[in-house]
Coordinates of C-alpha atoms in Angstrom, one line a residue:
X196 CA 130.7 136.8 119.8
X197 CA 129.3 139.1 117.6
X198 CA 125.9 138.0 115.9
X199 CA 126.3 140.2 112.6
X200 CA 130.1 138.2 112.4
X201 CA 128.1 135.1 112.9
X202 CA 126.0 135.8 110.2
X203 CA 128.0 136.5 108.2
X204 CA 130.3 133.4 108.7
X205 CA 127.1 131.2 108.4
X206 CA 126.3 132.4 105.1
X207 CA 129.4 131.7 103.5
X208 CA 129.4 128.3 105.4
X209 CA 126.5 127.3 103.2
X210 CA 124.2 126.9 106.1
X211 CA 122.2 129.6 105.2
X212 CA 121.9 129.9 101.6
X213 CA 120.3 131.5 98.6
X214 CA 119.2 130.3 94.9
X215 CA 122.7 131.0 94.2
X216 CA 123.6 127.3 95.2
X217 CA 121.3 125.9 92.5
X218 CA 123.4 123.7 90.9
X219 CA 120.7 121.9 88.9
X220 CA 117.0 121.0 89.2
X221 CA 116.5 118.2 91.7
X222 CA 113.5 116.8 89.6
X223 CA 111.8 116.9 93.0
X224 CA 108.4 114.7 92.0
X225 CA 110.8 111.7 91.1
X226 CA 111.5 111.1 94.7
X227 CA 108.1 111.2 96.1
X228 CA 107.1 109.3 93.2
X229 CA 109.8 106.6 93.8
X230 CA 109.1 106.7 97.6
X231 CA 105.8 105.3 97.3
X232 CA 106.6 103.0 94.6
X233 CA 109.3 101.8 96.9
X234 CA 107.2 101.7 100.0
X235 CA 104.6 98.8 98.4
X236 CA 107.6 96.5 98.4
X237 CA 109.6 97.6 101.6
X238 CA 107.1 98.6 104.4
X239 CA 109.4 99.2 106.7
X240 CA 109.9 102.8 104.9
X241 CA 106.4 103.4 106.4
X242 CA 108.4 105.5 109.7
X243 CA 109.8 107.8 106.9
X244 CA 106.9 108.8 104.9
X245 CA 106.5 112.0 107.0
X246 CA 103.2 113.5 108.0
X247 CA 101.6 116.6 106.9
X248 CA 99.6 117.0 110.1
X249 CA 99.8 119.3 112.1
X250 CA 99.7 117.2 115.2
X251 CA 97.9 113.9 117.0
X252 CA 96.1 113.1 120.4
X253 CA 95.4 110.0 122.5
X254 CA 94.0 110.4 125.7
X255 CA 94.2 106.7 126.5
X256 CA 96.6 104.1 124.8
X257 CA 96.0 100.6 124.7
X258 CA 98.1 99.0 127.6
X259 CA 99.5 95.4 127.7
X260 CA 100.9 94.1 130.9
X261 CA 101.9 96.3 133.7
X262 CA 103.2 100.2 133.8
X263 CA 104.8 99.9 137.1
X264 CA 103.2 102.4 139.6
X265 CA 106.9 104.1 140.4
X266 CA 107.3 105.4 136.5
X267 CA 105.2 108.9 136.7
X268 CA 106.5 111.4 134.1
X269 CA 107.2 112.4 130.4
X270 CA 109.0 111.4 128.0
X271 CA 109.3 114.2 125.6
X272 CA 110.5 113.1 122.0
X273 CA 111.5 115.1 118.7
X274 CA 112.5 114.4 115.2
X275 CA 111.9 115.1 111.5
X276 CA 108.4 114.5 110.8
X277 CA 107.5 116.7 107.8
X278 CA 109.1 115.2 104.5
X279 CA 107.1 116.2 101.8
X280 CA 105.7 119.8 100.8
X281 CA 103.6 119.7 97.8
X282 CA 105.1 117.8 95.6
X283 CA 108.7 118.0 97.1
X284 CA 110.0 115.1 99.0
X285 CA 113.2 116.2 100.9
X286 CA 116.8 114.5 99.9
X287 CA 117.7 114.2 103.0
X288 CA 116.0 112.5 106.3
X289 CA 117.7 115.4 108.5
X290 CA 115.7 118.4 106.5
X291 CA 111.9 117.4 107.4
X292 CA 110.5 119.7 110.3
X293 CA 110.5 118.7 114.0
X294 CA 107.7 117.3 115.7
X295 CA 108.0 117.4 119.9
X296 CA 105.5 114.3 121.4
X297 CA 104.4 114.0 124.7
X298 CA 104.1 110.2 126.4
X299 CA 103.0 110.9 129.5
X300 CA 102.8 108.2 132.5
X301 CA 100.1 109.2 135.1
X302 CA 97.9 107.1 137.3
X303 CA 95.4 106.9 134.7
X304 CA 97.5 105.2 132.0
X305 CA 99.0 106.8 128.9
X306 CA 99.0 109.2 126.8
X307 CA 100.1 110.6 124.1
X308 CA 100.5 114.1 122.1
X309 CA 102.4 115.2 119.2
X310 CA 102.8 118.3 117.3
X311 CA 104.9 120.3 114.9
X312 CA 107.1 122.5 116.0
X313 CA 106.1 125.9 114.9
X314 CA 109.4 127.4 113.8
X315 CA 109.3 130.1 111.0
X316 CA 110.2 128.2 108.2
X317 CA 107.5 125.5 109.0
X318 CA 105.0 128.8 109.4
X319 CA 105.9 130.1 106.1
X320 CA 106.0 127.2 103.8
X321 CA 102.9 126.0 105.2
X322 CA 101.2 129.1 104.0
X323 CA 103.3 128.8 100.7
X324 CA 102.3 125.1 100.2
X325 CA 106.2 124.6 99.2
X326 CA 109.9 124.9 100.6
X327 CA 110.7 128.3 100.7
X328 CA 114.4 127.1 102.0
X329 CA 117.1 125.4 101.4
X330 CA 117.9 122.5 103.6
X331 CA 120.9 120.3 105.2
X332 CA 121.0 117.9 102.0
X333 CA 118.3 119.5 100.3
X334 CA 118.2 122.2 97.6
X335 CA 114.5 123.1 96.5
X336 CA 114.2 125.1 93.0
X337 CA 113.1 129.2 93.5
X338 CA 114.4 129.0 97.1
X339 CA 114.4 132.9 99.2
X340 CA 116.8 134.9 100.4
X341 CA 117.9 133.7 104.3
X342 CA 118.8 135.9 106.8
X343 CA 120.0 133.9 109.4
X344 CA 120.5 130.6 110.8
X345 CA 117.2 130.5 112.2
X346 CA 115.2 131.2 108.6
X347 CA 116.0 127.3 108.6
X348 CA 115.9 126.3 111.7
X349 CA 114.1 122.8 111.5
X350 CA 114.2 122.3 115.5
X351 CA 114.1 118.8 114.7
X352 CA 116.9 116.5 116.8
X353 CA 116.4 116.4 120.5
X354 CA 114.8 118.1 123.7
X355 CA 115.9 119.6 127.2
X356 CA 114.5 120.6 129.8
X357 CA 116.2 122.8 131.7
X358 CA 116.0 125.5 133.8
X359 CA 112.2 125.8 134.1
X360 CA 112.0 125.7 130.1
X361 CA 111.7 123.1 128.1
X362 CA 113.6 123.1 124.5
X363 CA 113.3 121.8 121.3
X364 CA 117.0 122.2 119.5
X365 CA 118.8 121.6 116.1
X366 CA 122.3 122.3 116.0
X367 CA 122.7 124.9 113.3
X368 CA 120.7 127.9 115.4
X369 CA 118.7 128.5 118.2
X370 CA 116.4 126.7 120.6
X371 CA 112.9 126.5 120.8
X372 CA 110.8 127.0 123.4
X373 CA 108.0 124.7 124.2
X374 CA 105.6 124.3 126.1
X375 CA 105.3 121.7 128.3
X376 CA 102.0 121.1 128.6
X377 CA 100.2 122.0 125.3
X378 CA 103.4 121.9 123.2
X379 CA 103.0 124.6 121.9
X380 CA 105.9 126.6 120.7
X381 CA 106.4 129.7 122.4
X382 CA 109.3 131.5 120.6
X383 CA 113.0 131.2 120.0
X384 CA 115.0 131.4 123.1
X385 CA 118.3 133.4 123.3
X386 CA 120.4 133.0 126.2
X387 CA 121.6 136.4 125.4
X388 CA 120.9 138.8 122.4
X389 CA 124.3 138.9 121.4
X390 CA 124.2 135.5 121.4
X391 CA 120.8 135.0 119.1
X392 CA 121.2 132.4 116.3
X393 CA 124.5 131.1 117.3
X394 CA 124.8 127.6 117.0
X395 CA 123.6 125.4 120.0
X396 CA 124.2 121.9 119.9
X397 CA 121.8 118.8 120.0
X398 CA 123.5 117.3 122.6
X399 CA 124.4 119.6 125.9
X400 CA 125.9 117.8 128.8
X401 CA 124.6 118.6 131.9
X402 CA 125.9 117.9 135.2
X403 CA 124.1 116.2 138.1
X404 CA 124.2 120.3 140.1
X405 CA 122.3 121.4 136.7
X406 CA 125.2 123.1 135.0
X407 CA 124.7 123.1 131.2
X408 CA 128.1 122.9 128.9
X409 CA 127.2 123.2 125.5
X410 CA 129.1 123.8 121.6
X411 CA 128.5 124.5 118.0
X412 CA 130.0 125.0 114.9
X413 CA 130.5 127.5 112.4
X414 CA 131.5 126.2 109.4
X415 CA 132.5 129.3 107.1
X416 CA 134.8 130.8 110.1
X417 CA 136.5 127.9 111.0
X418 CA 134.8 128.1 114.5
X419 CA 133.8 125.9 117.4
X420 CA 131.5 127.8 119.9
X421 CA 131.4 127.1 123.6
X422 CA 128.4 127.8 126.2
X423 CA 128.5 127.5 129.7
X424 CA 125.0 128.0 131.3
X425 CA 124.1 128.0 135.2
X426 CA 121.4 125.5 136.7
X427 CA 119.0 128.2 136.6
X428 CA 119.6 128.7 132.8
X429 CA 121.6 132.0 132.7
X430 CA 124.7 132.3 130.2
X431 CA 127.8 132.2 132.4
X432 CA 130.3 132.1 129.5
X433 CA 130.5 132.0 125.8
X434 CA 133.5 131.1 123.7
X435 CA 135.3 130.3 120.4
X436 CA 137.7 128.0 119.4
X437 CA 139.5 128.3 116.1
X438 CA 139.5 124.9 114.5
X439 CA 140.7 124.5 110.6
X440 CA 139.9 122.3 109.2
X441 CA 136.3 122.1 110.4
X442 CA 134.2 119.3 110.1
X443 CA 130.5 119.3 111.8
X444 CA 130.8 117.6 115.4
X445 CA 127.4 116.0 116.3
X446 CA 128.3 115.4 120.6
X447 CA 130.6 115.9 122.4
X448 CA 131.4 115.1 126.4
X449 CA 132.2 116.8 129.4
X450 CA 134.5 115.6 132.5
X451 CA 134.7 117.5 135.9
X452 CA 137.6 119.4 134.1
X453 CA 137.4 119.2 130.5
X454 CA 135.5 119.5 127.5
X455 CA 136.2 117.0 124.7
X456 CA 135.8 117.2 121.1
X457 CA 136.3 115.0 118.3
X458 CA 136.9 116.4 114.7
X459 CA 136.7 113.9 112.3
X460 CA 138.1 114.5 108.6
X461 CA 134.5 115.3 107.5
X462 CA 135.9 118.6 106.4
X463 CA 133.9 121.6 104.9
X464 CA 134.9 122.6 101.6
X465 CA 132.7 125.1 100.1
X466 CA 134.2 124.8 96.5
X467 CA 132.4 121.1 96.7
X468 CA 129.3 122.8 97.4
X469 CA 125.7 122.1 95.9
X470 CA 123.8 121.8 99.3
X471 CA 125.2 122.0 102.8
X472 CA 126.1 118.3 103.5
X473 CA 127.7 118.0 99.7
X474 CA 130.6 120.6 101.1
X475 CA 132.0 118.4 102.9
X476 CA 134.3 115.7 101.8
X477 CA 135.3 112.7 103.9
X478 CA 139.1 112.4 104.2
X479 CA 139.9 108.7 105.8
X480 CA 143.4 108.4 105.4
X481 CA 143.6 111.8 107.6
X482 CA 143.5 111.6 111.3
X483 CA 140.3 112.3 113.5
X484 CA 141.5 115.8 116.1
X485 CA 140.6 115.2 119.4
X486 CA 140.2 119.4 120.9
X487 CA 140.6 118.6 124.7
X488 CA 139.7 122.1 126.4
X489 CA 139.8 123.1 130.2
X490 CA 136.3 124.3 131.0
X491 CA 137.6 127.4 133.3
X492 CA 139.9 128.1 130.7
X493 CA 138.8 128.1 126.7
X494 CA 142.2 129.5 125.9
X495 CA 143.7 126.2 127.8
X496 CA 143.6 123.3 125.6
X497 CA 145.7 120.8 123.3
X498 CA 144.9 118.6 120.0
X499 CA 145.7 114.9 120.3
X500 CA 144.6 112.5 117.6
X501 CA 142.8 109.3 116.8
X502 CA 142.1 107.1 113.7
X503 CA 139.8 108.7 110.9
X504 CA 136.3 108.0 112.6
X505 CA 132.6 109.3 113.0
X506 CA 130.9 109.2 115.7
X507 CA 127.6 110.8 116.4
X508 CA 126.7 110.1 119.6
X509 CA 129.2 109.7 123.4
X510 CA 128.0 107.7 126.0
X511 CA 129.5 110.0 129.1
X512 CA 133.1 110.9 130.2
X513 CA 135.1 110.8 133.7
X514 CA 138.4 112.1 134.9
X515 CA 140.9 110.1 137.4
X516 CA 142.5 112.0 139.4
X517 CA 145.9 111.6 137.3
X518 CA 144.4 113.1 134.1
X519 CA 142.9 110.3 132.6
X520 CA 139.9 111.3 130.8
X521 CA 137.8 108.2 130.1
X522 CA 134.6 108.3 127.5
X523 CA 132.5 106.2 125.0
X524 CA 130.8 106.5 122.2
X525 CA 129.1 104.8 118.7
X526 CA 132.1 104.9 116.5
X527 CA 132.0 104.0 112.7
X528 CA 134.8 103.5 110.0
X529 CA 133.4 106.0 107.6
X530 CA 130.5 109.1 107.8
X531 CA 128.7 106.8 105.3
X532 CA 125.3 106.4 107.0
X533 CA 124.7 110.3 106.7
X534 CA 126.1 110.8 103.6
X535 CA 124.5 107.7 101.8
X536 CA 122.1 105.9 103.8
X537 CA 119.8 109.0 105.3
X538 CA 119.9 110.1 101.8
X539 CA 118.6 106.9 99.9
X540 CA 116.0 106.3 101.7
X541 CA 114.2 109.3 101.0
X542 CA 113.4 108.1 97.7
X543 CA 113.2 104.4 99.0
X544 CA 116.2 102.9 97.8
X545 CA 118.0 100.3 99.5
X546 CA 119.9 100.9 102.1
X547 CA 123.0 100.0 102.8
X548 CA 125.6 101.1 106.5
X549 CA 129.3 99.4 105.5
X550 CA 130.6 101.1 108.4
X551 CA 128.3 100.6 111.0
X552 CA 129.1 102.0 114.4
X553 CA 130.0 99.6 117.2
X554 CA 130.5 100.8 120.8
X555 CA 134.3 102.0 121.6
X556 CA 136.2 102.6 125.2
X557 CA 138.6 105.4 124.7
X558 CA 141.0 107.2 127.2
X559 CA 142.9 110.8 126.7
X560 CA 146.3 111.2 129.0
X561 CA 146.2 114.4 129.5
X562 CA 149.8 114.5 130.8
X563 CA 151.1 113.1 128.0
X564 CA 148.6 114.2 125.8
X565 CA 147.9 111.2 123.8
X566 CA 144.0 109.3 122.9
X567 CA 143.3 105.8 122.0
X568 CA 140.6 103.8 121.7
X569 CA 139.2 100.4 122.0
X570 CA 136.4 98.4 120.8
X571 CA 134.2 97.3 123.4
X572 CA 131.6 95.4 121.2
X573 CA 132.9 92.4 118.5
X574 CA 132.6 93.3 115.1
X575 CA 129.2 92.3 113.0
X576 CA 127.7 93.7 116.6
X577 CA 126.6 97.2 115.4
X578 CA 125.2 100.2 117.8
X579 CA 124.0 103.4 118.9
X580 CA 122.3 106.1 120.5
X581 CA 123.9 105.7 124.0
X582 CA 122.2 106.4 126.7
X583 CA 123.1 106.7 130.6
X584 CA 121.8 107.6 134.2
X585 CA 121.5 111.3 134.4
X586 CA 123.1 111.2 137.8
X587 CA 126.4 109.9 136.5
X588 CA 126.9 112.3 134.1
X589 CA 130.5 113.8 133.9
X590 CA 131.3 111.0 136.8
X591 CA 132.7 108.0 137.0
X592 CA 129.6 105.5 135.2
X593 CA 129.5 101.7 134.4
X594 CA 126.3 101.0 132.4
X595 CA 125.0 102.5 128.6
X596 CA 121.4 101.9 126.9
X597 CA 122.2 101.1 123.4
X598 CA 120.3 100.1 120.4
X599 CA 122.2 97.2 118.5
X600 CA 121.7 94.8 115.7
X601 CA 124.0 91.8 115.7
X602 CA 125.0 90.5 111.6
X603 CA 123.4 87.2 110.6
X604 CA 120.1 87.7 112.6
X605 CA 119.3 91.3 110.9
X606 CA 115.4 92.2 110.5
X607 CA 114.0 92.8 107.6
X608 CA 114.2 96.3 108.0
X609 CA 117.8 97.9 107.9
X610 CA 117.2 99.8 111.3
X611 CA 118.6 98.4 114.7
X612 CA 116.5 96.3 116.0
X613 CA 117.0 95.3 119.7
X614 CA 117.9 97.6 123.2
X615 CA 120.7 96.3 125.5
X616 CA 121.9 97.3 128.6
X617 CA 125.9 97.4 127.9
X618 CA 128.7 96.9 130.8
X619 CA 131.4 99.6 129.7
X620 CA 133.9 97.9 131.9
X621 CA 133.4 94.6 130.6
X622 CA 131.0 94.5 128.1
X623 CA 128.5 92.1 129.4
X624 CA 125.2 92.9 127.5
X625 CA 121.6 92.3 129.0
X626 CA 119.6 92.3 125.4
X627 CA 116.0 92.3 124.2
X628 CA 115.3 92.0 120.4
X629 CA 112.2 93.3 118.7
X630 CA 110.0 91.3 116.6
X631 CA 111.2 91.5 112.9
X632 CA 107.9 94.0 112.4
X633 CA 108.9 96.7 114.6
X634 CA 111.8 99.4 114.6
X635 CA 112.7 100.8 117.9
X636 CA 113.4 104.2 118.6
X637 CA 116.2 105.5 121.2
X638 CA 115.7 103.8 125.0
X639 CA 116.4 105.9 127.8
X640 CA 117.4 105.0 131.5
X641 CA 114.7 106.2 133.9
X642 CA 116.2 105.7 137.6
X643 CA 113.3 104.7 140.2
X644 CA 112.5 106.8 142.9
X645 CA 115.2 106.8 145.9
X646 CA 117.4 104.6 143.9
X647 CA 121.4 104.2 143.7
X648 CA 122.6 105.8 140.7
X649 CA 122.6 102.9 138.1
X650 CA 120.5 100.9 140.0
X651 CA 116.9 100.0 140.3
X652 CA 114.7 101.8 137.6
X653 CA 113.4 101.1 134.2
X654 CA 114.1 101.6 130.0
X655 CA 112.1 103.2 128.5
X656 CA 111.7 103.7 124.4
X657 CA 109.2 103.8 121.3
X658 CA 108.6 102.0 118.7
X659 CA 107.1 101.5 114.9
X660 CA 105.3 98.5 114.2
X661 CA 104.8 98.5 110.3
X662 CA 103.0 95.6 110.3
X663 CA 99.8 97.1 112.6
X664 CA 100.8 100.6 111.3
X665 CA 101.0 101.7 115.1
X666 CA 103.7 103.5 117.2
X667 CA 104.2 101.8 120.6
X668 CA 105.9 102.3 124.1
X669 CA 107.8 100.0 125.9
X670 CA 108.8 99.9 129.8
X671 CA 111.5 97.0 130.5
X672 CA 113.0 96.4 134.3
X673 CA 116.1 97.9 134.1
X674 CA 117.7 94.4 136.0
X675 CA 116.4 92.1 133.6
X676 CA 116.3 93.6 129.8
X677 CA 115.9 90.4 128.2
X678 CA 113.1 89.3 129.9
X679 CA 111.0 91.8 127.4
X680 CA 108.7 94.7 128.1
X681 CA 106.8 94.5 131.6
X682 CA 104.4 97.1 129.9
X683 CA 103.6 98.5 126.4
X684 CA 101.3 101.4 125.5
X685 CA 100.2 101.8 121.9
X686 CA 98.9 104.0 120.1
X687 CA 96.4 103.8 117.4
X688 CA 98.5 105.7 114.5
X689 CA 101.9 105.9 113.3
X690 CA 104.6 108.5 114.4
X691 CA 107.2 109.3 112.0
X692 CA 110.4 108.1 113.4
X693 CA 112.0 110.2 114.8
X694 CA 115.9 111.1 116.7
X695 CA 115.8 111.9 120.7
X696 CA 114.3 112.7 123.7
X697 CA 114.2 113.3 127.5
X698 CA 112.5 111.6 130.3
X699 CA 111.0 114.6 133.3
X700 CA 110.1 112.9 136.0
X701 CA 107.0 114.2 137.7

C-alpha cells in the first residue's frame, strides 16, 4: 500500500484533521469545571480524572495473602491516562494519552511502574501546555496542521509483546516501541517503510507458533488493511480489502484458515462530521457484514450477515473440519456505550449503557455461507473484555475471563463490577464480585508452569478502590474464582483506569 495514498485517504477520513473541522467552540473549561463539581458527589469518577504526571514508582506494594510462588512475570497494562491539558478536559475518554505500567511478580514481591507514553503529540503539547490536536471525540479550538496518522497517535489501548519488542498500539497508526524494562519509549516501529502509519489494530491475534495476523481501517478510502507478520516479527504480507460502507472494527478473530470481520452499521459519513467519532452514524435497522477472508488468499473471501450489533471485543475463533467457523464475543444492541457513555462521563454526567453487551456464541458455514448467533449469557447479565489461554488461540477453546455485572445487584459505580470464569459450551460461570468500592480492570488467564492448556494457572487483574484512593492487584486460582483473591498487591496511589494489557511470563 502506498503511504502517500494512505495519507491521503486518512485525511479526508477525518482521522487526521485540521482547524477546518471547527464546527464551534467546545467551551472547553465547562467540562473540567463540571468534572470536579461532579466528582464530590460520584467518587467513583476518581479512575477518570486523568493524571498530569509523567509517571509513578513502587518498589514494594503492600501484599495481603499469598502471591503463589509459580506466578513470576509482567503484566504490562495501557490506557488513557492524560485527560486534561491546561484548562481542556477531553470530550471523549478514548482521546487522553497512553500510559504503559509495569506489575511485576518476582521473588521479592511486587512492584509497580507506570509512565506516559512518549509519542509526539504528548511531546509537543506538553511543551505547548495545550492540545495542539484534534482527537477521536475531541476538537480543541486553534488546533495544527497534521500530517499523518501518527501526529495523533495517542498509543493508548493495549500492549504486545512480540517478537523481542514489546508494543504499545492504538488503532488509527503505528506502534510504539517500549521498553521493557524502563518503559521508556523508544520510537515508532514500522514493520516496513512503505508500510509507516498504516493502521494497526489494538487487537492482533496471534497464534500459539507466534504468527501475528493483524487489520485496520481506513475510513476515507473505504479500506480494511490486512498484516501478516512471522514469529520473529517480519512483515510476510500486507493487504486491502475494499469495504463500503465502512464502519470502524475494534477486534476481530482468526481460525487456522480464516480471518473474520464484523462490520457493524456504525458507518462513516464525513458530511456528519464535527470530530472523528461524530461522522459516523449508527444504522440499526441495517444488517451487521460479516467479511470472512482466507488468510493465504485476501482476494478469497465472502460477506454473510448478522443482526445490527457492536461488539468490541472476540473471545477466540476455531474451525471444524467441515467449515464451521465457531467464535465469541461481547455483543451489544446498539454502539451506545461509545457514542454516549465514554462521552458523558468526561464531564461527570451520569451514565447510562441501554445496550449493554452480553456474551454471544456464533458460528459461520462457510459452505453455505451463512452466520448466526446465540446468547450465551441471560439477559440483565451484562459483559466484557474476554479473555482466553494464549495457547488456545485460533484452536478449538472452552473457557473465557470476562468482566460482568448482573442487573438488580449493580454497584454504585456504573462500571462492571465482578470477573468470572465463563464455560463457552455451556455457560457455567465461576464468579467473584468486587466490593461496591472498587472497579476492576480487565482479568487475564495466566496458565501455570507445565500446565494443560486451560488448566491449572491463575487470573490475574487491577483494580481502583475509590474509597482508599489506591489501585490494586489481584491473583485468584484459576479452579476456584469465587473463592476471592488468594493475593492482592496495592499500591499507595491511584492509576487512571485504563483499557488492556498482556501477561510475559519470565
Amino acid at each position: 500500500m502506498n503511504r502517500r495514498n494512505f495519507i491521503r485517504s486518512t485525511a479526508a477520513a477525518g482521522i487526521v484533521t485540521g482547524s477546518g473541522l471547527h464546527v464551534q467552540a467546545n467551551g472547553a473549561p465547562s467540562w473540567k469545571a463540571a468534572f470536579r463539581a461532579a466528582l464530590d458527589n460520584k467518587p467513583w469518577l476518581l479512575g477518570f480524572l486523568g493524571t498530569d504526571a509523567q509517571q509513578f514508582t513502587t518498589a514494594n506494594a503492600r501484599i495481603e495473602g499469598r502471591l503463589p510462588d509459580a506466578l513470576r512475570g509482567t503484566l504490562y497494562r495501557n490506557g488513557p491516562a492524560r485527560h486534561e491539558i491546561g484548562d481542556y478536559r477531553y470530550h471523549h475518554w478514548f482521546d487522553g494519552d497512553g500510559m504503559v505500567q509495569a506489575y511485576r511478580f518476582t521473588d521479592a514481591g511486587v512492584s509497580h511502574h507506570g509512565r506516559m507514553i512518549g509519542t509526539s503529540k504528548y511531546v509537543a503539547e506538553s511543551l505547548a501546555g495545550r492540545p495542539l490536536y484534534p482527537g477521536f471525540g475531541s476538537i480543541p479550538d486553534n488546533t495544527l496542521p497534521v500530517t499523518g496518522p501518527d501526529s495523533v497517535n495517542v498509543a493508548n489501548i493495549s500492549m504486545l509483546h512480540h517478537g523481542g519488542k514489546l508494543l504499545a498500539l492504538w488503532e488509527a497508526g503505528s506502534p510504539h516501541e517500549i521498553d521493557p524494562d524502563t518503559l521508556d519509549t523508544r520510537s515508532i516501529h514500522s514493520y516496513s517503510p512503505q508500510m509507516r502509519g498504516v493502521p494497526f489494530s489494538a487487537h492482533p491475534r496471534v497464534e500459539p507458533d507466534g504468527t501475528l495476523w493483524n487489520f485496520g481501517y481506513v475510513s476515507g478510502a473505504s479500506l480494511i488493511v490486512l498484516w501478516h507478520i512471522d514469529p520473529q516479527g517480519n512483515l510476510v504480507k500486507a493487504g486491502k480489502v475494499p469495504v463500503n460502507p465502512i464502519s470502524m472494527p475494534h477486534d476481530f478473530v482468526v481460525t487456522d484458515r480464516h480471518i473474520v470481520i464484523l462490520n457493524p452499521p456504525l458507518y462513516y459519513e464525513t458530511e456528519a462530521t464535527t470530530d472523528f467519532l461524530s461522522a459516523h452514524v449508527w444504522h440499526p435497522e441495517r444488517a451487521t457484514q460479516v467479511l470472512v477472508i482466507d488468510k493465504n488468499d485476501f482476494d478469497n473471501r465472502f460477506t454473510c450477515e448478522l443482526p445490527a450489533q457492536w461488539v468490541f471485543h472476540f473471545g477466540n475463533a476455531w474451525e471444524d473440519k467441515a467449515g464451521v467457523i465457531r467464535f465469541d464475543g461481547a455483543r451489544a444492541d446498539s454502539p451506545m456505550v461509545m457514542l454516549t457513555s465514554f462521552r458523558d462521563v468526561m464531564r461527570g454526567l451520569e451514565v447510562r449503557d441501554d445496550a449493554p453487551a452480553r456474551h454471544h456464541n456464533y458460528r459461520i458455514d462457510t459452505r453455505t455461507r451463512t452466520a448466526r448467533e446465540e446468547a450465551l449469557l441471560p439477559v440483565g447479565l451484562a459483559s466484557e473484555f474476554p479473555g482466553i489461554d494464549a495457547r488456545v488461540s485460533t484452536k478449538r477453546h472452552h473457557r473465557v475471563v470476562v468482566l460482568t455485572s448482573r442487573q438488580g445487584s449493580k454497584a454504585p459505580h456504573p462500571m462492571l463490577d465482578a470477573v468470572t470464569l465463563l464455560d463457552i459450551d455451556g455457560g457455567g460461570q465461576d464468579t467473584y464480585r468486587y466490593p461496591d468500592t472498587q472497579i476492576p480492570e480487565e482479568h487475564l488467564f495466566v496458565p501455570a508452569p507445565g500446565s494443560a492448556p486451560e488448566s491449572d494457572g491463575f487470573i490475574v487483574g487491577t483494580f481502583l478502590d475509590w474509597r482508599t484512593q489506591r489501585t490494586g492487584i489481584n491473583v485468584f486460582d484459576a479452579t476456584n474464582v469465587a473463592s476471592g483473591p488468594i493475593g492482592t498487591a496495592t499500591l499507595d496511589y491511584v492509576v487512571p483506569l485504563g483499557l488492556h494489557g498482556k501477561f510475559v511470563s519470565a
